[in-house]
């Protein structure tokens, strides 16, 4: 069974020769360590293939956010010695020194509710290079290829500023909802481009929660956000079917989203990622309640066990997830976000050695 068949069977709750695995991202600093290669010599495409083949990972996410907006202008150097960048969205940020972890936002382009009606998104053509990369991965490898698009919250908290997004949801909800609608429509057009390129799965990213629960009221999500996510999903799936394809749509949110899982199922998601255990996402409970409706992806702890645990700790963590959620399909084993640069190489190999040796019931 090849990578694509294994993931496809897992999504549709079929039988597989082993548990499917996937990683949306592995930090290139860590990948260079895995290959024992100088970071400056790391080739994003060919060396990433080597890492995924070495670890025998089935699903690969194509990087469609961190590097998708071209650098528009370097405004200077920070006191810490890092570049201050104005990107294609008009955001000003300080580059991060920690691989692909988020850069530090300094200034947002939308500063008032009135700016919402004046702001223009970058041309969708800036994502053509992502589509080209997707096409290359699909044609030249047998990995199951997914791509990420935004929903109506995560990216917008950068365009508006986090505090403004939260405040305007109470004081200027009609303006904010107008932006949400336009942004989700914009992202559905990007998804169409990826479908034409051959992508096999769309991941809709929209962080809704923190460690202890939702970041905003469930009422706001249900009345002002989810209807637009539903429309976005419907456009994506309808377009895929017009091309003779069935494209699953997974939903990504960090944090504890237990309160709205059923809402997400109702708007049409096919899978959930990353199910953070440190935020109270008990995969056994989620599997019991929703496992026959959606695919679960993630749940290997990235806060403590992967970066700081021993190989034995990692082995036990992987077995915990497999024991809790691997029965009757519907599981893609993954980290509960991504493999960051601080994860020991031995722990990475332990994850996949444990999967290889795991005996399904």
CSV table of C-alpha atoms in Angstrom, one decimal:
chain,number,residue,atom,x,y,z
A,1,UNK,CA,0.0,0.0,0.0
A,2,UNK,CA,1.5,3.3,-1.0
A,3,UNK,CA,1.3,6.6,0.9
A,4,UNK,CA,-1.7,8.0,-1.0
A,5,UNK,CA,-3.7,4.8,-0.7
A,6,UNK,CA,-3.0,4.5,3.0
A,7,UNK,CA,-4.2,8.0,3.8
A,8,UNK,CA,-7.2,7.7,1.5
A,9,UNK,CA,-8.3,4.5,3.2
A,10,UNK,CA,-7.7,6.1,6.6
A,11,UNK,CA,-9.9,9.1,5.8
A,12,UNK,CA,-12.7,6.8,4.6
A,13,UNK,CA,-12.3,4.6,7.7
A,14,UNK,CA,-11.0,1.6,5.6
A,15,UNK,CA,-8.4,-1.0,6.4
A,16,UNK,CA,-4.7,-0.2,6.0
A,17,UNK,CA,-1.5,-2.2,6.3
A,18,UNK,CA,-0.4,0.2,9.1
A,19,UNK,CA,-1.5,3.4,10.7
A,20,UNK,CA,-1.3,6.4,8.4
A,21,UNK,CA,1.1,9.2,9.4
A,22,UNK,CA,1.4,12.8,8.3
A,23,UNK,CA,3.1,16.1,9.2
A,24,UNK,CA,2.0,19.4,7.9
A,25,UNK,CA,5.4,20.8,8.7
A,26,UNK,CA,8.8,19.9,10.0
A,27,UNK,CA,11.1,22.7,10.8
A,28,UNK,CA,14.0,22.9,8.3
A,29,UNK,CA,16.5,23.3,11.1
A,30,UNK,CA,15.3,19.9,12.5
A,31,UNK,CA,15.3,18.3,9.0
A,32,UNK,CA,18.9,19.4,8.4
A,33,UNK,CA,19.8,17.7,11.7
A,34,UNK,CA,17.9,14.5,10.7
A,35,UNK,CA,20.0,14.5,7.5
A,36,UNK,CA,23.2,15.5,9.3
A,37,UNK,CA,23.4,18.4,6.8
A,38,UNK,CA,24.5,22.0,7.1
A,39,UNK,CA,21.5,24.2,7.2
A,40,UNK,CA,22.9,26.5,4.6
A,41,UNK,CA,23.1,23.6,2.2
A,42,UNK,CA,19.5,22.4,2.9
A,43,UNK,CA,17.4,22.1,-0.2
A,44,UNK,CA,13.8,22.8,0.6
A,45,UNK,CA,12.3,20.4,-2.0
A,46,UNK,CA,14.8,17.5,-2.4
A,47,UNK,CA,15.9,17.3,1.2
A,48,UNK,CA,12.4,17.5,2.5
A,49,UNK,CA,11.6,14.5,0.3
A,50,UNK,CA,14.6,12.7,1.8
A,51,UNK,CA,13.3,13.3,5.3
A,52,UNK,CA,9.7,12.2,4.6
A,53,UNK,CA,11.0,9.1,2.8
A,54,UNK,CA,13.4,8.3,5.6
A,55,UNK,CA,10.7,8.6,8.2
A,56,UNK,CA,8.1,6.9,5.9
A,57,UNK,CA,5.6,9.7,6.4
A,58,UNK,CA,2.4,9.4,4.3
A,59,UNK,CA,0.9,12.9,4.2
A,60,UNK,CA,2.8,16.0,3.4
A,61,UNK,CA,1.5,19.5,3.8
A,62,UNK,CA,2.8,22.1,1.2
A,63,UNK,CA,3.9,25.3,2.9
A,64,UNK,CA,1.2,27.8,1.8
A,65,UNK,CA,1.3,30.4,4.6
A,66,UNK,CA,4.7,31.1,6.2
A,67,UNK,CA,6.5,31.9,3.0
A,68,UNK,CA,3.7,32.5,0.6
A,69,UNK,CA,3.6,36.3,0.8
A,70,UNK,CA,6.6,37.7,-1.0
A,71,UNK,CA,8.8,40.2,0.9
A,72,UNK,CA,7.8,43.6,-0.3
A,73,UNK,CA,10.2,45.8,1.5
A,74,UNK,CA,12.9,45.5,4.2
A,75,UNK,CA,12.4,48.5,6.5
A,76,UNK,CA,15.5,48.1,8.6
A,77,UNK,CA,17.2,46.0,11.2
A,78,UNK,CA,15.8,45.5,14.8
A,79,UNK,CA,17.8,45.9,17.9
A,80,UNK,CA,18.1,42.2,18.0
A,81,UNK,CA,19.7,42.2,14.6
A,82,UNK,CA,16.8,40.7,12.7
A,83,UNK,CA,15.1,42.2,9.6
A,84,UNK,CA,12.0,44.3,9.9
A,85,UNK,CA,9.8,43.4,6.9
A,86,UNK,CA,6.7,44.8,5.3
A,87,UNK,CA,5.1,41.9,3.4
A,88,UNK,CA,2.6,41.7,0.5
A,89,UNK,CA,-0.3,42.0,2.9
A,90,UNK,CA,1.0,45.3,4.4
A,91,UNK,CA,1.9,43.7,7.7
A,92,UNK,CA,5.1,44.9,9.3
A,93,UNK,CA,6.9,42.3,11.4
A,94,UNK,CA,10.3,41.3,12.8
A,95,UNK,CA,11.6,38.1,11.4
A,96,UNK,CA,11.9,35.2,13.8
A,97,UNK,CA,15.1,33.5,14.7
A,98,UNK,CA,13.3,30.2,15.4
A,99,UNK,CA,12.9,28.6,12.1
A,100,UNK,CA,9.2,28.6,11.0
A,101,UNK,CA,7.8,29.7,14.3
A,102,UNK,CA,5.7,32.9,14.0
A,103,UNK,CA,7.4,36.2,13.4
A,104,UNK,CA,6.7,39.1,15.7
A,105,UNK,CA,4.0,41.4,14.3
A,106,UNK,CA,4.8,45.1,14.7
A,107,UNK,CA,2.0,46.8,12.8
A,108,UNK,CA,-1.2,45.8,11.1
A,109,UNK,CA,-2.5,47.4,7.9
A,110,UNK,CA,-6.2,47.7,9.0
A,111,UNK,CA,-6.3,50.1,11.8
A,112,UNK,CA,-9.9,51.2,12.0
A,113,UNK,CA,-13.3,49.7,11.0
A,114,UNK,CA,-13.5,52.2,8.1
A,115,UNK,CA,-10.2,50.7,6.8
A,116,UNK,CA,-12.0,47.4,6.2
A,117,UNK,CA,-13.8,48.9,3.2
A,118,UNK,CA,-10.6,50.5,1.8
A,119,UNK,CA,-8.3,47.5,2.2
A,120,UNK,CA,-7.5,45.3,-0.7
A,121,UNK,CA,-6.2,41.8,-0.5
A,122,UNK,CA,-3.0,41.0,-2.6
A,123,UNK,CA,-3.7,39.5,-6.0
A,124,UNK,CA,-4.3,35.8,-5.8
A,125,UNK,CA,-1.5,35.4,-8.3
A,126,UNK,CA,1.0,35.6,-5.4
A,127,UNK,CA,-0.2,32.0,-4.6
A,128,UNK,CA,0.6,30.7,-8.1
A,129,UNK,CA,4.1,29.6,-6.9
A,130,UNK,CA,2.4,27.5,-4.2
A,131,UNK,CA,0.2,25.9,-6.8
A,132,UNK,CA,3.3,25.1,-8.9
A,133,UNK,CA,4.9,23.6,-5.8
A,134,UNK,CA,1.8,21.4,-5.2
A,135,UNK,CA,1.8,20.2,-8.7
A,136,UNK,CA,5.5,19.3,-8.4
A,137,UNK,CA,4.9,17.3,-5.2
A,138,UNK,CA,1.9,15.5,-6.7
A,139,UNK,CA,3.6,14.6,-9.9
A,140,UNK,CA,7.0,13.7,-8.6
A,141,UNK,CA,6.2,11.9,-5.3
A,142,UNK,CA,3.6,9.5,-4.0
A,143,UNK,CA,3.0,11.4,-0.8
A,144,UNK,CA,-0.6,12.4,-0.1
A,145,UNK,CA,-0.4,16.1,-0.6
A,146,UNK,CA,-2.4,18.7,1.4
A,147,UNK,CA,-2.5,22.5,1.3
A,148,UNK,CA,-3.5,25.1,3.7
A,149,UNK,CA,-5.9,28.0,3.3
A,150,UNK,CA,-7.2,30.4,5.9
A,151,UNK,CA,-10.7,30.7,7.4
A,152,UNK,CA,-12.1,33.9,8.8
A,153,UNK,CA,-10.2,34.4,12.0
A,154,UNK,CA,-6.5,33.4,12.3
A,155,UNK,CA,-4.9,35.5,9.5
A,156,UNK,CA,-7.4,38.4,10.1
A,157,UNK,CA,-6.1,38.9,13.6
A,158,UNK,CA,-2.8,39.9,12.0
A,159,UNK,CA,-4.4,42.1,9.4
A,160,UNK,CA,-6.5,43.9,12.1
A,161,UNK,CA,-4.4,43.3,15.2
A,162,UNK,CA,-5.6,40.8,17.7
A,163,UNK,CA,-7.2,43.4,20.1
A,164,UNK,CA,-9.1,45.0,17.3
A,165,UNK,CA,-10.5,41.7,16.0
A,166,UNK,CA,-11.8,40.9,19.5
A,167,UNK,CA,-13.1,44.4,20.2
A,168,UNK,CA,-14.8,44.9,16.8
A,169,UNK,CA,-16.6,41.6,17.2
A,170,UNK,CA,-18.6,43.5,19.9
A,171,UNK,CA,-18.5,47.1,18.7
A,172,UNK,CA,-18.4,46.8,14.9
A,173,UNK,CA,-19.5,43.3,14.1
A,174,UNK,CA,-21.2,44.1,10.8
A,175,UNK,CA,-17.9,45.6,9.4
A,176,UNK,CA,-15.9,42.7,10.8
A,177,UNK,CA,-18.3,40.1,9.3
A,178,UNK,CA,-18.1,41.8,5.9
A,179,UNK,CA,-14.3,41.3,6.1
A,180,UNK,CA,-14.7,37.7,7.1
A,181,UNK,CA,-17.0,37.1,4.2
A,182,UNK,CA,-14.6,38.6,1.7
A,183,UNK,CA,-11.6,36.8,3.2
A,184,UNK,CA,-13.2,33.4,3.1
A,185,UNK,CA,-14.3,33.9,-0.5
A,186,UNK,CA,-10.8,35.0,-1.3
A,187,UNK,CA,-9.4,31.8,0.2
A,188,UNK,CA,-11.9,29.6,-1.6
A,189,UNK,CA,-10.5,31.0,-4.8
A,190,UNK,CA,-7.0,30.1,-3.7
A,191,UNK,CA,-8.2,26.6,-2.9
A,192,UNK,CA,-9.6,26.2,-6.4
A,193,UNK,CA,-6.1,27.0,-7.7
A,194,UNK,CA,-4.6,24.3,-5.5
A,195,UNK,CA,-7.3,21.8,-6.7
A,196,UNK,CA,-6.4,22.5,-10.3
A,197,UNK,CA,-2.7,21.8,-9.3
A,198,UNK,CA,-3.7,18.4,-8.0
A,199,UNK,CA,-3.9,18.8,-4.2
A,200,UNK,CA,-5.6,15.9,-2.5
A,201,UNK,CA,-6.7,17.6,0.8
A,202,UNK,CA,-7.4,21.2,2.0
A,203,UNK,CA,-6.6,22.2,5.5
A,204,UNK,CA,-8.7,25.2,6.7
A,205,UNK,CA,-6.8,27.0,9.4
A,206,UNK,CA,-8.5,29.2,11.9
A,207,UNK,CA,-7.3,29.0,15.5
A,208,UNK,CA,-10.4,29.3,17.7
A,209,UNK,CA,-9.2,28.4,21.2
A,210,UNK,CA,-6.5,28.6,23.8
A,211,UNK,CA,-5.5,26.0,26.4
A,212,UNK,CA,-8.6,26.4,28.5
A,213,UNK,CA,-11.3,26.9,25.9
A,214,UNK,CA,-12.6,29.1,23.1
A,215,UNK,CA,-10.9,32.5,22.6
A,216,UNK,CA,-14.3,34.1,21.7
A,217,UNK,CA,-17.9,33.4,22.5
A,218,UNK,CA,-19.4,30.4,20.8
A,219,UNK,CA,-22.3,32.7,19.8
A,220,UNK,CA,-19.9,34.9,17.7
A,221,UNK,CA,-18.5,31.8,16.1
A,222,UNK,CA,-21.9,30.3,15.3
A,223,UNK,CA,-23.5,33.5,14.0
A,224,UNK,CA,-20.7,35.5,12.5
A,225,UNK,CA,-17.9,33.0,11.6
A,226,UNK,CA,-19.1,29.5,11.0
A,227,UNK,CA,-21.7,30.4,8.3
A,228,UNK,CA,-18.9,31.9,6.2
A,229,UNK,CA,-16.6,28.9,6.8
A,230,UNK,CA,-19.5,26.7,5.7
A,231,UNK,CA,-19.8,28.7,2.5
A,232,UNK,CA,-16.1,28.4,1.9
A,233,UNK,CA,-16.1,24.6,2.4
A,234,UNK,CA,-19.1,24.3,0.1
A,235,UNK,CA,-17.4,26.3,-2.7
A,236,UNK,CA,-14.2,24.1,-2.3
A,237,UNK,CA,-16.1,20.8,-2.5
A,238,UNK,CA,-18.4,21.9,-5.3
A,239,UNK,CA,-15.5,23.0,-7.4
A,240,UNK,CA,-13.6,19.8,-6.7
A,241,UNK,CA,-16.7,17.7,-7.8
A,242,UNK,CA,-17.0,19.8,-11.0
A,243,UNK,CA,-13.5,18.5,-11.7
A,244,UNK,CA,-14.4,14.9,-11.0
A,245,UNK,CA,-12.7,14.9,-7.6
A,246,UNK,CA,-13.6,14.4,-3.9
A,247,UNK,CA,-11.4,16.7,-1.8
A,248,UNK,CA,-11.6,16.3,2.0
A,249,UNK,CA,-11.5,19.5,4.0
A,250,UNK,CA,-9.8,19.2,7.4
A,251,UNK,CA,-10.0,22.0,10.0
A,252,UNK,CA,-7.0,23.2,12.1
A,253,UNK,CA,-7.3,24.9,15.4
A,254,UNK,CA,-4.9,24.8,18.3
A,255,UNK,CA,-6.3,24.8,21.8
A,256,UNK,CA,-9.4,23.3,23.4
A,257,UNK,CA,-12.2,23.3,20.8
A,258,UNK,CA,-14.4,20.6,22.4
A,259,UNK,CA,-17.3,23.0,22.7
A,260,UNK,CA,-17.6,23.5,18.9
A,261,UNK,CA,-16.6,20.2,17.4
A,262,UNK,CA,-20.2,19.3,16.5
A,263,UNK,CA,-20.6,22.8,15.0
A,264,UNK,CA,-17.5,22.2,12.8
A,265,UNK,CA,-18.9,18.8,11.7
A,266,UNK,CA,-22.2,20.5,10.9
A,267,UNK,CA,-20.5,23.0,8.5
A,268,UNK,CA,-18.9,20.2,6.6
A,269,UNK,CA,-15.4,19.4,7.8
A,270,UNK,CA,-14.0,15.9,7.2
A,271,UNK,CA,-11.2,15.9,9.7
A,272,UNK,CA,-9.8,17.7,12.7
A,273,UNK,CA,-6.2,18.7,13.4
A,274,UNK,CA,-4.1,18.9,15.7
A,275,UNK,CA,-6.0,17.9,18.9
A,276,UNK,CA,-3.6,19.3,21.4
A,277,UNK,CA,-3.4,17.0,24.5
A,278,UNK,CA,-1.9,19.8,26.6
A,279,UNK,CA,-5.0,21.9,25.9
A,280,UNK,CA,-7.3,19.1,27.1
A,281,UNK,CA,-8.1,17.5,23.8
A,282,UNK,CA,-8.6,13.9,24.9
A,283,UNK,CA,-8.4,11.9,21.7
A,284,UNK,CA,-10.1,8.9,23.2
A,285,UNK,CA,-13.2,11.0,24.1
A,286,UNK,CA,-13.2,12.7,20.7
A,287,UNK,CA,-12.9,9.4,19.0
A,288,UNK,CA,-15.8,8.0,21.0
A,289,UNK,CA,-18.1,10.9,20.3
A,290,UNK,CA,-17.1,11.8,16.7
A,291,UNK,CA,-14.8,9.2,15.3
A,292,UNK,CA,-17.4,7.7,13.0
A,293,UNK,CA,-18.0,11.2,11.4
A,294,UNK,CA,-14.5,12.7,10.9
A,295,UNK,CA,-10.9,11.7,10.7
A,296,UNK,CA,-8.6,12.7,13.6
A,297,UNK,CA,-5.1,13.9,12.9
A,298,UNK,CA,-2.5,14.8,15.6
A,299,UNK,CA,-2.4,14.5,19.4
A,300,UNK,CA,1.3,13.6,20.0
A,301,UNK,CA,2.2,16.1,22.6
A,302,UNK,CA,4.5,18.9,21.3
A,303,UNK,CA,4.7,21.0,24.5
A,304,UNK,CA,6.7,18.6,26.6
A,305,UNK,CA,7.1,15.1,25.4
A,306,UNK,CA,8.4,15.6,21.9
A,307,UNK,CA,10.9,18.4,22.7
A,308,UNK,CA,11.8,17.4,26.3
A,309,UNK,CA,10.8,13.7,26.8
A,310,UNK,CA,13.0,10.6,26.5
A,311,UNK,CA,12.6,8.2,23.6
A,312,UNK,CA,10.7,5.9,26.0
A,313,UNK,CA,8.4,8.8,26.8
A,314,UNK,CA,7.8,9.4,23.1
A,315,UNK,CA,7.2,5.7,22.5
A,316,UNK,CA,4.6,5.6,25.3
A,317,UNK,CA,2.9,8.8,23.9
A,318,UNK,CA,2.6,7.3,20.4
A,319,UNK,CA,1.2,4.1,21.8
A,320,UNK,CA,-1.3,6.1,23.9
A,321,UNK,CA,-2.7,7.8,20.8
A,322,UNK,CA,-2.7,4.6,18.8
A,323,UNK,CA,-4.5,2.6,21.5
A,324,UNK,CA,-7.1,5.4,21.9
A,325,UNK,CA,-7.9,6.2,18.3
A,326,UNK,CA,-6.6,3.7,15.8
A,327,UNK,CA,-9.5,1.3,15.8
A,328,UNK,CA,-11.9,1.3,12.8
A,329,UNK,CA,-9.8,3.7,10.8
A,330,UNK,CA,-10.1,7.5,10.8
A,331,UNK,CA,-6.7,8.3,12.3
A,332,UNK,CA,-3.7,10.0,10.8
A,333,UNK,CA,-1.0,9.9,13.4
A,334,UNK,CA,0.8,13.3,13.7
A,335,UNK,CA,2.3,15.7,16.1
A,336,UNK,CA,-0.2,18.0,17.8
A,337,UNK,CA,1.0,20.9,15.6
A,338,UNK,CA,4.4,20.4,13.9
A,339,UNK,CA,7.9,19.1,14.6
A,340,UNK,CA,9.8,22.3,15.8
A,341,UNK,CA,13.5,22.8,15.8
A,342,UNK,CA,14.0,21.9,19.4
A,343,UNK,CA,12.8,18.3,19.0
A,344,UNK,CA,15.6,15.8,19.4
A,345,UNK,CA,16.3,13.7,16.3
A,346,UNK,CA,16.1,10.5,18.3
A,347,UNK,CA,12.6,11.4,19.4
A,348,UNK,CA,11.5,12.0,15.8
A,349,UNK,CA,12.8,8.5,14.7
A,350,UNK,CA,11.1,7.0,17.8
A,351,UNK,CA,7.7,8.2,16.6
A,352,UNK,CA,7.9,6.4,13.4
A,353,UNK,CA,9.6,3.3,14.7
A,354,UNK,CA,6.8,2.9,17.2
A,355,UNK,CA,4.2,3.2,14.4
A,356,UNK,CA,6.0,0.6,12.3
A,357,UNK,CA,6.1,-1.9,15.2
A,358,UNK,CA,2.6,-1.2,16.4
A,359,UNK,CA,0.2,-4.2,16.0
A,360,UNK,CA,-3.3,-3.1,15.2
A,361,UNK,CA,-6.2,-5.0,16.8
